[in-house]
CSV table of C-alpha atoms in Angstrom, one decimal:
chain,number,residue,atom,x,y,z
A,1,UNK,CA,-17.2,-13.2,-11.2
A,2,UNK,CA,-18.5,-16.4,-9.1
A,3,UNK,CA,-17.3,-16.7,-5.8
A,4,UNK,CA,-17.6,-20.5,-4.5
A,5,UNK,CA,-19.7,-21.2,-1.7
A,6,UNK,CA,-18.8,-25.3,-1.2
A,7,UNK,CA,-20.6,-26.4,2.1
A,8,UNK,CA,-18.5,-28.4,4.7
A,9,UNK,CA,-19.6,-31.3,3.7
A,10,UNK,CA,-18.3,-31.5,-0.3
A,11,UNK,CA,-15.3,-29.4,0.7
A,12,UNK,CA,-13.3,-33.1,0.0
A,13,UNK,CA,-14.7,-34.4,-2.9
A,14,UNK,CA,-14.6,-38.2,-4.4
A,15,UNK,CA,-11.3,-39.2,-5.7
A,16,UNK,CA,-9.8,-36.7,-3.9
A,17,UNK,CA,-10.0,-38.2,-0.2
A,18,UNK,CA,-6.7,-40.2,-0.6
A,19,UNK,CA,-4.6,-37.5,-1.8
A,20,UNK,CA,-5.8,-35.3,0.7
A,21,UNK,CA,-5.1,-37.7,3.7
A,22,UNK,CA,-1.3,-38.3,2.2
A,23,UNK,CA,-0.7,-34.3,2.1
A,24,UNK,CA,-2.2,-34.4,5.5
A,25,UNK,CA,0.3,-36.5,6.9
A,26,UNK,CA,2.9,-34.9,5.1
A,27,UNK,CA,2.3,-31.3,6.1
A,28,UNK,CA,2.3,-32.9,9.5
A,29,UNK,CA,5.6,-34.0,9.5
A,30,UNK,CA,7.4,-31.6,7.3
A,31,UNK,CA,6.0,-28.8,10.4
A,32,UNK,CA,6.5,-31.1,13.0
A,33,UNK,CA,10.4,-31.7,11.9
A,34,UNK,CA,11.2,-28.6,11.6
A,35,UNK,CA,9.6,-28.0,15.0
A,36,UNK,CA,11.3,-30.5,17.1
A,37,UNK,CA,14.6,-28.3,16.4
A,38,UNK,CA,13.5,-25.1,16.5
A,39,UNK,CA,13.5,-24.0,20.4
A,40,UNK,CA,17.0,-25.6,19.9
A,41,UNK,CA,17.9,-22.5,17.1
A,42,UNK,CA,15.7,-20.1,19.3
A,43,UNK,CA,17.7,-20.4,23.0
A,44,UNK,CA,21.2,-20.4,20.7
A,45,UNK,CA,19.9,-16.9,19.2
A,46,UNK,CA,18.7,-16.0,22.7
A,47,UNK,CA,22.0,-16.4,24.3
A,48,UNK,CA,23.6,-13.9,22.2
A,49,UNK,CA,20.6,-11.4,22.0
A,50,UNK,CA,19.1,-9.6,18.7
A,51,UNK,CA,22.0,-8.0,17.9
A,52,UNK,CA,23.0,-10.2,16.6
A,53,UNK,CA,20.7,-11.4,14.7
A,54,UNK,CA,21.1,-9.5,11.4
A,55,UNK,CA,24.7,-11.5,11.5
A,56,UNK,CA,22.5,-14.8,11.7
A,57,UNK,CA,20.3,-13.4,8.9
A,58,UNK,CA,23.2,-12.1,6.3
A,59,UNK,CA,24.9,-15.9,6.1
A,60,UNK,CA,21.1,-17.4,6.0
A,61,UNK,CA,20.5,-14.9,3.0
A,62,UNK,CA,24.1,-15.9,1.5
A,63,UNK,CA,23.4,-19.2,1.7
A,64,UNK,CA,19.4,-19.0,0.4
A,65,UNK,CA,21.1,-17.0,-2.6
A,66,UNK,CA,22.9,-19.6,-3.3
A,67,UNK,CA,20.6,-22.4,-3.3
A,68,UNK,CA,17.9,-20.4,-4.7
A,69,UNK,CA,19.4,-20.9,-8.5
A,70,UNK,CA,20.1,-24.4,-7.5
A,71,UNK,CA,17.1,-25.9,-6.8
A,72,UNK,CA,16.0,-23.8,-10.0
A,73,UNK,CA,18.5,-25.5,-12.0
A,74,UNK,CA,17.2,-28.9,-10.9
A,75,UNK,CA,13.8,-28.0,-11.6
A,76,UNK,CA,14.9,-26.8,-14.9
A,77,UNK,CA,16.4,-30.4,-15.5
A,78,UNK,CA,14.7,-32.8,-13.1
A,79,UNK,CA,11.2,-34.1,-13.1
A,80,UNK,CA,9.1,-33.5,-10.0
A,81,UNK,CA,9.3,-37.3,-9.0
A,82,UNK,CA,12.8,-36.7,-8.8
A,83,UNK,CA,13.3,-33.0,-7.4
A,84,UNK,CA,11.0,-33.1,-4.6
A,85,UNK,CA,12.3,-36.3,-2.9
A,86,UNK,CA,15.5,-35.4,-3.5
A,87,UNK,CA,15.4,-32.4,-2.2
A,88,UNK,CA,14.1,-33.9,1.3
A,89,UNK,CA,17.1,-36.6,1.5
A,90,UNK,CA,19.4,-34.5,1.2
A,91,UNK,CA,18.4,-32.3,4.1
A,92,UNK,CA,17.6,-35.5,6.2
A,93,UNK,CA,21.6,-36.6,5.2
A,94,UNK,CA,22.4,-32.8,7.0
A,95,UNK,CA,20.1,-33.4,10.2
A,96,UNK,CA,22.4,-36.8,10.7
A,97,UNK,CA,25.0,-34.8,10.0
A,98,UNK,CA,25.1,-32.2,12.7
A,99,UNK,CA,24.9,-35.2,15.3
A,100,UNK,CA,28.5,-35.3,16.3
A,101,UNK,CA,28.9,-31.7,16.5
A,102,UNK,CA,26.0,-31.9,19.8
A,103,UNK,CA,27.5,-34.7,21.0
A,104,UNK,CA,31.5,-33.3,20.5
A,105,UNK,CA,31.8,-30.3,22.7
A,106,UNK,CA,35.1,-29.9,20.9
A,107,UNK,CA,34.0,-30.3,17.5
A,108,UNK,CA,32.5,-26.5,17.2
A,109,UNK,CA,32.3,-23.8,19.2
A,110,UNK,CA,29.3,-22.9,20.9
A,111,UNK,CA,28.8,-19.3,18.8
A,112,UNK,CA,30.7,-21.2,15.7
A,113,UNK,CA,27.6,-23.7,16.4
A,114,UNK,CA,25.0,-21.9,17.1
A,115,UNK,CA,25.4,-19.5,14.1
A,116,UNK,CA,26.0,-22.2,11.7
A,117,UNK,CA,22.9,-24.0,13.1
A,118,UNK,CA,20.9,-21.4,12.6
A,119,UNK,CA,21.5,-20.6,9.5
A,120,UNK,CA,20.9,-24.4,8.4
A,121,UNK,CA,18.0,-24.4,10.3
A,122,UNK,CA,16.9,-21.2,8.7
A,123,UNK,CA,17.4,-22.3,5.3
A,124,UNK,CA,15.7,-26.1,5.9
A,125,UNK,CA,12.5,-24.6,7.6
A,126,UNK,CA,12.4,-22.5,4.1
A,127,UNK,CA,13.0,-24.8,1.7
A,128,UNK,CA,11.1,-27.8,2.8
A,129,UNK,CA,7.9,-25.7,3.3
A,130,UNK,CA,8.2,-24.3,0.3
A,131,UNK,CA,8.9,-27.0,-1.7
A,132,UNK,CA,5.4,-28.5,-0.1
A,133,UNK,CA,3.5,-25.9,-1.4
A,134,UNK,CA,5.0,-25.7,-4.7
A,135,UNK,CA,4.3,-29.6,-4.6
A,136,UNK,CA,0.4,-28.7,-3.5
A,137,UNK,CA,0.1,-25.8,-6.1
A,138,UNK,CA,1.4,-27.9,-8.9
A,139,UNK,CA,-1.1,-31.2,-8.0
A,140,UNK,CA,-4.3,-29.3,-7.2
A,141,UNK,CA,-6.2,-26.8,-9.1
A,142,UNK,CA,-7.4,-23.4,-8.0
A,143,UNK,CA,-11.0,-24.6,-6.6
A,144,UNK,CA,-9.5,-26.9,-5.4
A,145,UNK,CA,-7.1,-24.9,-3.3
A,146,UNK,CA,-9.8,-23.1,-2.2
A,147,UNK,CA,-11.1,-25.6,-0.5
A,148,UNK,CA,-8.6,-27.9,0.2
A,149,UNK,CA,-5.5,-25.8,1.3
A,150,UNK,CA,-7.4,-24.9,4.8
A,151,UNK,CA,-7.6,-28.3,5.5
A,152,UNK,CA,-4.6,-29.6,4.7
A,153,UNK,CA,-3.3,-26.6,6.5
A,154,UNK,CA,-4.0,-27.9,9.6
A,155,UNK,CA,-1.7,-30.7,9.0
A,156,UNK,CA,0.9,-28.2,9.3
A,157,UNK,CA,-0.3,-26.9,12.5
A,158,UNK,CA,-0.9,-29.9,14.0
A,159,UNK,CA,3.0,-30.6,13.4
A,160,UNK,CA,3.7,-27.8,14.5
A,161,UNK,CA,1.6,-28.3,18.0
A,162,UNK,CA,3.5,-31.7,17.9
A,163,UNK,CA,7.1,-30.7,17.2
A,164,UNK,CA,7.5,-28.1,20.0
A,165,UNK,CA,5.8,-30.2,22.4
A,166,UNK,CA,7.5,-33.3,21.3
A,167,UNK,CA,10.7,-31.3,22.2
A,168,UNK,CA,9.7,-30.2,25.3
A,169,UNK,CA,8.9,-33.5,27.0
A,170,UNK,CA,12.0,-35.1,25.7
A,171,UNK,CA,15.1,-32.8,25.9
A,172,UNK,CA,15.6,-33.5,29.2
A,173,UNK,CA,14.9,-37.0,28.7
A,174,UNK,CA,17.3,-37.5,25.7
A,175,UNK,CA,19.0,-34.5,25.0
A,176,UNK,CA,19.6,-32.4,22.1
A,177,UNK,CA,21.3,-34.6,19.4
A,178,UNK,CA,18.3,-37.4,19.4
A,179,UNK,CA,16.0,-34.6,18.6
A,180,UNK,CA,18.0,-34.5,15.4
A,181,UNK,CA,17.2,-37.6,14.6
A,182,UNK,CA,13.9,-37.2,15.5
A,183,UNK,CA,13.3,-34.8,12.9
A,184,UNK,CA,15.0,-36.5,9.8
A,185,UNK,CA,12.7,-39.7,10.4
A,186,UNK,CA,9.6,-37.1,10.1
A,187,UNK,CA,11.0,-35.8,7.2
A,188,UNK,CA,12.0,-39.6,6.0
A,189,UNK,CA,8.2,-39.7,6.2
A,190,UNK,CA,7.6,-37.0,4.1
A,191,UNK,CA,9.5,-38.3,1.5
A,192,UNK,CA,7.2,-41.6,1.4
A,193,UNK,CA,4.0,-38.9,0.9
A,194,UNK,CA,5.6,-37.2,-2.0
A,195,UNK,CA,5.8,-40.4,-3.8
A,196,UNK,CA,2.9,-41.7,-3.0
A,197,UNK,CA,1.2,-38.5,-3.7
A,198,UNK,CA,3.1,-38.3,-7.0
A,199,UNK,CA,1.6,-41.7,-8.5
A,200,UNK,CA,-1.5,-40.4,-7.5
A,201,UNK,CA,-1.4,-37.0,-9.3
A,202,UNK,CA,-0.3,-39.2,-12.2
A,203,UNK,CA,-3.9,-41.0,-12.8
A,204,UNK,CA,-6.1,-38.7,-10.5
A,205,UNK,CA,-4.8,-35.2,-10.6
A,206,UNK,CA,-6.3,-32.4,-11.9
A,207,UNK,CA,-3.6,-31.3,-13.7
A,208,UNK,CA,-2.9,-34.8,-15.2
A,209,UNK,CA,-4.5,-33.5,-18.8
A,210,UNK,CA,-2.0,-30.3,-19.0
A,211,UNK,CA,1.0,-31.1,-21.1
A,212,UNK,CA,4.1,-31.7,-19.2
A,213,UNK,CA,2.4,-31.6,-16.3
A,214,UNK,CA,5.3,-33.0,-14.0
A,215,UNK,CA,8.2,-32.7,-16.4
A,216,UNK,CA,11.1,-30.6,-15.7
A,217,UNK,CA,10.1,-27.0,-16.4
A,218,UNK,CA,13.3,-26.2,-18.7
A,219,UNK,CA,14.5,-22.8,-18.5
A,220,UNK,CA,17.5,-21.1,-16.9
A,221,UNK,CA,19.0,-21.4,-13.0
A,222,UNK,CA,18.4,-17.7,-13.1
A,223,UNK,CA,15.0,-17.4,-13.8
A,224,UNK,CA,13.6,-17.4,-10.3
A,225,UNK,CA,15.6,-14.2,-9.3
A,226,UNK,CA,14.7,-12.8,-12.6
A,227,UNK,CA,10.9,-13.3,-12.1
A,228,UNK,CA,11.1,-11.3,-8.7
A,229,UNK,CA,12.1,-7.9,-11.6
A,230,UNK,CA,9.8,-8.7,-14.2
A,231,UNK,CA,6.9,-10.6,-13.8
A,232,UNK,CA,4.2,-8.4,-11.8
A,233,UNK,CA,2.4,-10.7,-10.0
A,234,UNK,CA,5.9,-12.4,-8.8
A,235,UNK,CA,6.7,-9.0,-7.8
A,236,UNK,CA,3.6,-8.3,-6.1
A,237,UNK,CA,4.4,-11.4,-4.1
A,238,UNK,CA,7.5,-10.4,-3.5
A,239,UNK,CA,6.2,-6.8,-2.1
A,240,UNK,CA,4.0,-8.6,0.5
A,241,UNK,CA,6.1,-11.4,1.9
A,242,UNK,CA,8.4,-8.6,2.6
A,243,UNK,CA,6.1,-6.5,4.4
A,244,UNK,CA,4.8,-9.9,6.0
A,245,UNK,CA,8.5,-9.8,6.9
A,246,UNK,CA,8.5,-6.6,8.6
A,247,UNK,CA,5.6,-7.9,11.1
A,248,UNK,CA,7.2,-11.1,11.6
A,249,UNK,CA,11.2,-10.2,11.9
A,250,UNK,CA,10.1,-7.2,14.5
A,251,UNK,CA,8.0,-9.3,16.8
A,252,UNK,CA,10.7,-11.9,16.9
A,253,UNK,CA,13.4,-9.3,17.6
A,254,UNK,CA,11.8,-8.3,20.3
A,255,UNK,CA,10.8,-11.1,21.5
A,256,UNK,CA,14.3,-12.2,21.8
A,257,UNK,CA,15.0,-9.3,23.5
A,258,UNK,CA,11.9,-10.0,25.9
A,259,UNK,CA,13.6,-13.8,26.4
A,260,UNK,CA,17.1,-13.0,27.1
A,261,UNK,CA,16.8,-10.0,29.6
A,262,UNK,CA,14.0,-12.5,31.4
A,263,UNK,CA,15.3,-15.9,31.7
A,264,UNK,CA,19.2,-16.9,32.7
A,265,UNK,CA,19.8,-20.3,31.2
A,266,UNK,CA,19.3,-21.9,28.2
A,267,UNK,CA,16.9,-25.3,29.7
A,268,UNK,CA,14.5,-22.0,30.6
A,269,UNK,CA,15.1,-20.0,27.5
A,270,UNK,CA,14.0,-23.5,25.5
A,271,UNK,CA,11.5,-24.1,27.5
A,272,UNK,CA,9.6,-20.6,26.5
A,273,UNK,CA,10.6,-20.1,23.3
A,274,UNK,CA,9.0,-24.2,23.1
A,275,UNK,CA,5.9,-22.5,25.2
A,276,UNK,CA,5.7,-19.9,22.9
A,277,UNK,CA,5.0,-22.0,19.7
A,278,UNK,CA,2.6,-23.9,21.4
A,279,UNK,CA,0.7,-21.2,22.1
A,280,UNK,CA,0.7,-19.9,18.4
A,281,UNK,CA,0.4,-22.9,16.8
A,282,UNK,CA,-3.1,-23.8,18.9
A,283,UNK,CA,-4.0,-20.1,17.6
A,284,UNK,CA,-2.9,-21.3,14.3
A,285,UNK,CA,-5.3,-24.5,14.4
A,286,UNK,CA,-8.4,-22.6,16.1
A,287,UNK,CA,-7.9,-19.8,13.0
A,288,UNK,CA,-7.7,-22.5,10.6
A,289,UNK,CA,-10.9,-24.4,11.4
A,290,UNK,CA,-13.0,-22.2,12.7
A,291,UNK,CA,-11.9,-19.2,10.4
A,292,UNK,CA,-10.0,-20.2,7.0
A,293,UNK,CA,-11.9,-23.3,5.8
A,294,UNK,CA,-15.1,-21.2,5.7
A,295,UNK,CA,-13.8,-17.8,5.0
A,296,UNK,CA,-11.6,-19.1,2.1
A,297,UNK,CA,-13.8,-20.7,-0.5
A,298,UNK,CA,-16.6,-18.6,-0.1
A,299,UNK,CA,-14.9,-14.8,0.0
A,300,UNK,CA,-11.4,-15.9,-1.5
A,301,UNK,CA,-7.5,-15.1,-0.3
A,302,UNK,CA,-7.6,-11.3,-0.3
A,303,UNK,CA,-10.0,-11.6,2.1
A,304,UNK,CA,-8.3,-13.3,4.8
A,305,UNK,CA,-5.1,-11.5,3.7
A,306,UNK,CA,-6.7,-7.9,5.1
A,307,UNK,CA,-8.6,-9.6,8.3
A,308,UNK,CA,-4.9,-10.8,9.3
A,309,UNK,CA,-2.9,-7.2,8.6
A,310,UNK,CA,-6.0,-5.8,10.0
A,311,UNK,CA,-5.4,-8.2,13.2
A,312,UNK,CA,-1.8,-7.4,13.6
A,313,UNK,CA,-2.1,-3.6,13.2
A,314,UNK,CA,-4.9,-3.7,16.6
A,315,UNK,CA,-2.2,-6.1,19.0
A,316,UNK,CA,1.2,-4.0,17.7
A,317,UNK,CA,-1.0,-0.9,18.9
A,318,UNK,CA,-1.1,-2.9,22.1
A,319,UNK,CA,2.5,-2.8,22.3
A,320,UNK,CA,3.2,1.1,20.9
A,321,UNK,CA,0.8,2.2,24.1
A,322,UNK,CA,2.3,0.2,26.5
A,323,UNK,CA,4.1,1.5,29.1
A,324,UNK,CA,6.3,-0.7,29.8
A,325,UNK,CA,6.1,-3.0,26.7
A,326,UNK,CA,8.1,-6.0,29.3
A,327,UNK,CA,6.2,-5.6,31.7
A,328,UNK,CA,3.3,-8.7,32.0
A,329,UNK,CA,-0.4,-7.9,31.4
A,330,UNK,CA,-1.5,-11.8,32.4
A,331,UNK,CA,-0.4,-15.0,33.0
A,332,UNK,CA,-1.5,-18.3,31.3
A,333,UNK,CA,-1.0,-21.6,32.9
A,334,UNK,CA,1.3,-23.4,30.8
A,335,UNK,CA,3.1,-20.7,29.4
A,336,UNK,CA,6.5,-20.1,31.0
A,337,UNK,CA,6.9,-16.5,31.7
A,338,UNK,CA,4.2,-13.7,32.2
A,339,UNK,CA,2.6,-12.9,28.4
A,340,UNK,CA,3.9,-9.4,28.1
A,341,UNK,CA,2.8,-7.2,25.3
A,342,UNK,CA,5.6,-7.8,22.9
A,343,UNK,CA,5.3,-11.9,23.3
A,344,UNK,CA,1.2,-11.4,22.7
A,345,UNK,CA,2.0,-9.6,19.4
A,346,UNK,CA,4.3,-12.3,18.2
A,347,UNK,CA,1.7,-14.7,19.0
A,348,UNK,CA,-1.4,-13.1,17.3
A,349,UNK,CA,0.6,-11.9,14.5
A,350,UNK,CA,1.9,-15.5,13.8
A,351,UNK,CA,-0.6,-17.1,14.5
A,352,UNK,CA,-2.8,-15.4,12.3
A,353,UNK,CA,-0.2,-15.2,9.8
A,354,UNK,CA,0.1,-19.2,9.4
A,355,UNK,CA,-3.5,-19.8,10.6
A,356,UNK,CA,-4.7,-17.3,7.7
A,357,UNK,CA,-2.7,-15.5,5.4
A,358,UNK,CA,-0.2,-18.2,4.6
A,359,UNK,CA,-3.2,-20.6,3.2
A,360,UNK,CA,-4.6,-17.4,0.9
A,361,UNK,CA,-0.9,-16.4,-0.4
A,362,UNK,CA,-0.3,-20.2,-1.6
A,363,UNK,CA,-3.7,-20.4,-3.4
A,364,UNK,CA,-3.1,-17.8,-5.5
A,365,UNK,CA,0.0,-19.0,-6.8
A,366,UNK,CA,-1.8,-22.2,-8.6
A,367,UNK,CA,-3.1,-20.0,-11.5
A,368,UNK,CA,0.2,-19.5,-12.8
A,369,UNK,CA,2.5,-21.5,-15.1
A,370,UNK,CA,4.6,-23.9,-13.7
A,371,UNK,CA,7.9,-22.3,-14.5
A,372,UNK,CA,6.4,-19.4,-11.9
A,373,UNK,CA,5.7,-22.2,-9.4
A,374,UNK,CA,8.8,-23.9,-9.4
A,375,UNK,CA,11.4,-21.1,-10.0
A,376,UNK,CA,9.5,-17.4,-8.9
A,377,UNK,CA,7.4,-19.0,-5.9
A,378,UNK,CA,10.6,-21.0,-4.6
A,379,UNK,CA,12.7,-17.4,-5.0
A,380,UNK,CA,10.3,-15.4,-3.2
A,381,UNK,CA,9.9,-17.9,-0.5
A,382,UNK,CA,13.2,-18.3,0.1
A,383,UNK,CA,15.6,-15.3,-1.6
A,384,UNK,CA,13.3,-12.6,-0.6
A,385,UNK,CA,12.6,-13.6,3.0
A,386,UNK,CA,16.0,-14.1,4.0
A,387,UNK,CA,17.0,-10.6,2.3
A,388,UNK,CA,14.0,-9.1,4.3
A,389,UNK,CA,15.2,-10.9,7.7
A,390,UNK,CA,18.5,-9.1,6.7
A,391,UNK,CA,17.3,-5.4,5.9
A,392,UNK,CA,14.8,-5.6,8.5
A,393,UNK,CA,17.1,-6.9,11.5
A,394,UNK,CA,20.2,-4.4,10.2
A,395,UNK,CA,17.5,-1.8,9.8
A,396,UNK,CA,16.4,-2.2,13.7
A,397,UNK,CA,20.0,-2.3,15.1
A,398,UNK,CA,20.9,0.9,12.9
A,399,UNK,CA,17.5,2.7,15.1
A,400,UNK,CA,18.5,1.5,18.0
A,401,UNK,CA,21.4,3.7,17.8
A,402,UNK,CA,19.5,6.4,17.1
A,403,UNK,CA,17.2,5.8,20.5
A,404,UNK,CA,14.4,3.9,18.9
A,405,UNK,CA,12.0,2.4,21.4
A,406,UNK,CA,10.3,-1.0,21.6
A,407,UNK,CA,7.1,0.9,20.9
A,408,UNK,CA,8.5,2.7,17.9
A,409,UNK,CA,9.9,-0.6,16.1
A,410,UNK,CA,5.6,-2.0,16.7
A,411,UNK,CA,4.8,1.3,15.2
A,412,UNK,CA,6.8,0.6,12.0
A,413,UNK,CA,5.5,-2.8,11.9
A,414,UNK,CA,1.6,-1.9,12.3
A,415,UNK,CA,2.7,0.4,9.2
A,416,UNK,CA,3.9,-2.9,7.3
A,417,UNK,CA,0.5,-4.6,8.1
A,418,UNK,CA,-1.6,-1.9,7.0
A,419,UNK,CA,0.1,-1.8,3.5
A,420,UNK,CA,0.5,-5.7,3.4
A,421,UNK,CA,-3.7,-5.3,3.6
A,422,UNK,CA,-3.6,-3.6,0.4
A,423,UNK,CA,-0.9,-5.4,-1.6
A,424,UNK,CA,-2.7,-8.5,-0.6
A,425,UNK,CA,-5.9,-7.2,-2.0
A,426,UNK,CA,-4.7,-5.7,-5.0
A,427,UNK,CA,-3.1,-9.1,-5.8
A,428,UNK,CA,-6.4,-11.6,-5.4
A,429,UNK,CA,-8.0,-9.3,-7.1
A,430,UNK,CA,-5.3,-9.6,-10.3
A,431,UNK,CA,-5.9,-13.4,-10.1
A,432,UNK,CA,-9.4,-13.3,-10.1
A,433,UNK,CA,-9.6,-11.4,-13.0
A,434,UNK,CA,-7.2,-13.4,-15.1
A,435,UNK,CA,-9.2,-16.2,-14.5
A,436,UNK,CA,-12.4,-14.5,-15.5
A,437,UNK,CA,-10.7,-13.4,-19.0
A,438,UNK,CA,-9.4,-17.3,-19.4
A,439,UNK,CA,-13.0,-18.6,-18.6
A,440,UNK,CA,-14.6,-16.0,-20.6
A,441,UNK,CA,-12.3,-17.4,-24.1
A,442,UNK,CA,-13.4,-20.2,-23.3
């Protein structure tokens, strides 16, 4: 097996500079959407603690259930010029749609609203990432994934710097319900990049030889949740976004918990939890240029997969050791709040996360077909994170009962990174070898 070593400077080959600077700009502001409304979801699930959160999580899972075989049946029908923009107008018809309900204190209830927005939020950050990767997984190839995801990555974290920041100067300028519309003009922007980048994949793609290579994928509605059960490598994916899950849902329980026994009211609560992405999203970027685009091509996904379980396991031991896990360990200038030891292993563990991992797990999923893609990558993206969000949550309020500690959840969640290392590995290492057996008949 060859391992590419591309230098810097023919890591965007020519023909491909175009495409490249369209996904940039629509990673951008499919993050940077979902962004600008996200402290809003975060102070709502704030104000009524973690407790509830495996309530939030249960309707988001219903409701990700549901759509799942949807969007499944559309791809099974539906070209890709059609699905993918279709899919982003109709969430931008729901951002304009939740307008009146800000603006009409009458119109909901503030727990009515806030768990209904949450869930929606919670099901739109989901689906329109995921349907961008499916959309970047079906266009390039796996080189090229290599050695183009990292840097179209950025994109994403750039929006994501932009989104939270973009909230925080103007929430108190404008208030929550512009925000909304904020958002669906990003995404309204999106749109114009999947067409664009859809004529392009048409005459300049790599796939543009394969037959069928953006028809409908045929099939049955079913076939993503059936993938999860019997195709391996789905299954294997499925394995490690959930034990991704069991870092990511723990850290944010806790830092909810961390967020609503420290701050009083909901401007301050927005304000950190706005702080908060900042600061992992700039961890995101720094991991992403200085780490991913060179680690990526030349040492492949499984790779960066163990260096960020690896990561995770060191700053959750930070929190397990503690003391008093609340208590602050340092200050930094612009973040609101002390950083205590639960809110630094939420942000080194996301961070990482998107910054590293989340590049490597989409690259391997362009070696397989694109029913897989389109139906089994969208399920486990969707489906199996919300049903992990569920377990795990439920799972934490059930040992809480039982006298769990803050550093005994950590504990449980260094476990999760420590097996997502070799899951991770295990899986790259499946890909590569299929690849070497294809090139090998060749």
């Amino acid at each position: 097996m060859q391992t590419e070593h591309a230098p810097t400077a023919s890591r965007v080959h020519a023909g491909e500079w175009r495409a490249v600077g369209i996904s940039f700009v629509y990673f951008f502001c499919v993050l940077a959407a979902y962004y600008v409304i996200r402290p809003v979801r975060e102070q709502l699930s704030a104000a009524v603690g973690s407790t509830q959160l495996p309530w939030f999580y249960a309707a988001t899972f219903v409701a990700t259930l549901i759509l799942t075989p949807v969007f499944a049946a559309l791809a099974s029908r539906w070209p890709r010029r059609k699905l993918v923009p279709v899919v982003y107008l109709f969430f931008i018809a729901c951002l304009l749609a939740f307008v009146p309900a800000f603006t009409n204190v009458g119109l909901l209830s503030p727990r009515m609203l806030g768990m209904v927005f949450f869930v929606w939020v919670s099901v739109f950050n989901l689906i329109v990432v995921s349907v961008f990767w499916i959309f970047m997984s079906d266009i390039w190839s796996l080189d090229q994934s290599k050695r183009l995801f990292p840097v179209i990555a950025v994109a994403g974290t750039l929006g994501a710097l932009a989104g939270p920041a973009l909230t925080r100067s103007l929430v108190d300028v404008i208030g929550v319900a512009p925000l909304l519309m904020v958002s669906a003009g990003l995404l309204g922007i999106a749109t114009v990049c999947v067409v664009l980048l859809g004529r392009w994949a048409r005459v300049h793609g790599a796939r543009r030889h394969e037959a069928g290579h953006e028809d409908a994928v045929g099939g049955s509605m079913w076939d993503g949740l059936k993938q999860i059960f019997t195709d391996p490598f789905i299954r294997g994916m499925a394995v490690l976004l959930l034990l991704a899950d069991g870092i990511g849902t723990v850290n944010y329980a806790l830092m909810i918990d961390y967020s609503g026994a420290t701050f009083a009211d909901a401007a301050a609560r927005t304000r950190f939890h706005a702080d908060v992405d900042l600061v992992c999203n700039i961890l995101t970027v720094l991991m992403q240029v200085f780490v991913t685009r060179w680690l990526l091509p030349r040492k492949g996904p499984g790779v960066l997969i163990m260096l960020w379980a690896s990561i995770s396991v060191a700053v959750l031991l930070v929190v397990v050791f503690a003391q008093d896990p609340h208590a602050p360990l340092f200050t930094l200038p612009w973040l609101v709040g002390p950083l205590a030891p639960t809110v630094l292993a939420l942000i080194v563990s996301r961070g990482l996360a998107y910054g590293m991992a989340e590049p490597a797990r989409h690259s391997l999923y362009t070696r397989v077909p694109r029913n897989v893609r389109y139906k089994g990558q969208d399920a486990v993206d969707t489906a199996v994170w919300r049903f992990g969000d569920v377990a795990i949550a439920t799972g934490m309020n059930g040992l809480k009962t039982l006298g769990m500690s803050i550093g005994g959840f950590a504990a449980l969640s260094a476990g999760a990174a420590f097996l997502a290392a070799g899951i991770g590995w295990r899986l790259w290492r499946r890909v590569e070898n299929t690849t070497d057996a294809v090139a090998a008949r060749r």
